[in-house]
């Protein structure tokens, strides 16, 4: 049991001496990318939410939303209507196939006492970006993502965890202040919505920074 835990930890952490990414660099770079493209990303998120019910179109917009960090990583300026481009829908078959592989693989990992599932989810965290951005097939994308994230999974996890923790704490504090001051509940809902609209671009920014670092070669 101890050997298994040590093996899993080593797989998660990897070779830290070769790790050129740090938690602070991911947070700093990701926040900069998210804020730089804040209005465009919020616009894309709103358009995605409004059209999620449209059959077939929603497949392309979903692929676009998950692959936007690839364009952000290159410093491209994103238009909110980018998500409606037909180029994303042509990846529909490969996208569903890759999602199926990832779902089955991580599910099997979670059945082995959760930790392997977490490791796999971070091993494959850029697989969708590689599939759309680099034109790899599903198996190539999974293998390449696994190679490129080796030694970086813990750093990626902690950067995203800290961003999520900051979002939760800020949301809790603001909500508590509003409740204590007995303001209208709608005000709390509006602030929570604003925080969510801020959190999503920053989360996409961090993934873009991760992809920028791991796709440099």
PDB file of C-alpha atoms in Angstrom, residues 56-57 59-61 63-64 83-96 131-136:
ATOM      1  CA  UNK A  56     -25.620  20.463 -33.795  1.00  0.00           C
ATOM      2  CA  UNK A  57     -24.564  24.081 -33.338  1.00  0.00           C
ATOM      3  CA  UNK A  59     -21.434  20.714 -30.514  1.00  0.00           C
ATOM      4  CA  UNK A  60     -19.276  23.198 -32.390  1.00  0.00           C
ATOM      5  CA  UNK A  61     -19.617  25.872 -29.717  1.00  0.00           C
ATOM      6  CA  UNK A  63     -15.569  22.302 -28.902  1.00  0.00           C
ATOM      7  CA  UNK A  64     -14.734  25.975 -29.433  1.00  0.00           C
ATOM      8  CA  UNK A  83     -17.279  29.882 -31.220  1.00  0.00           C
ATOM      9  CA  UNK A  84     -19.691  29.735 -34.194  1.00  0.00           C
ATOM     10  CA  UNK A  85     -17.025  28.985 -36.826  1.00  0.00           C
ATOM     11  CA  UNK A  86     -17.615  25.773 -38.744  1.00  0.00           C
ATOM     12  CA  UNK A  87     -14.004  24.624 -38.305  1.00  0.00           C
ATOM     13  CA  UNK A  88     -14.853  23.434 -34.815  1.00  0.00           C
ATOM     14  CA  UNK A  89     -17.741  21.245 -35.953  1.00  0.00           C
ATOM     15  CA  UNK A  90     -15.508  19.280 -38.310  1.00  0.00           C
ATOM     16  CA  UNK A  91     -13.796  17.852 -35.217  1.00  0.00           C
ATOM     17  CA  UNK A  92     -17.089  16.471 -33.877  1.00  0.00           C
ATOM     18  CA  UNK A  93     -16.323  12.771 -34.417  1.00  0.00           C
ATOM     19  CA  UNK A  94     -12.803  12.930 -33.009  1.00  0.00           C
ATOM     20  CA  UNK A  95     -14.017  15.109 -30.126  1.00  0.00           C
ATOM     21  CA  UNK A  96     -16.676  12.620 -29.027  1.00  0.00           C
ATOM     22  CA  UNK A 131      -6.641  17.393 -30.931  1.00  0.00           C
ATOM     23  CA  UNK A 132      -8.123  20.651 -32.229  1.00  0.00           C
ATOM     24  CA  UNK A 133      -5.008  22.825 -32.397  1.00  0.00           C
ATOM     25  CA  UNK A 134      -2.448  20.295 -33.643  1.00  0.00           C
ATOM     26  CA  UNK A 135      -4.783  18.027 -35.591  1.00  0.00           C
ATOM     27  CA  UNK A 136      -3.808  14.895 -33.675  1.00  0.00           C
TER      28      UNK A 136
END
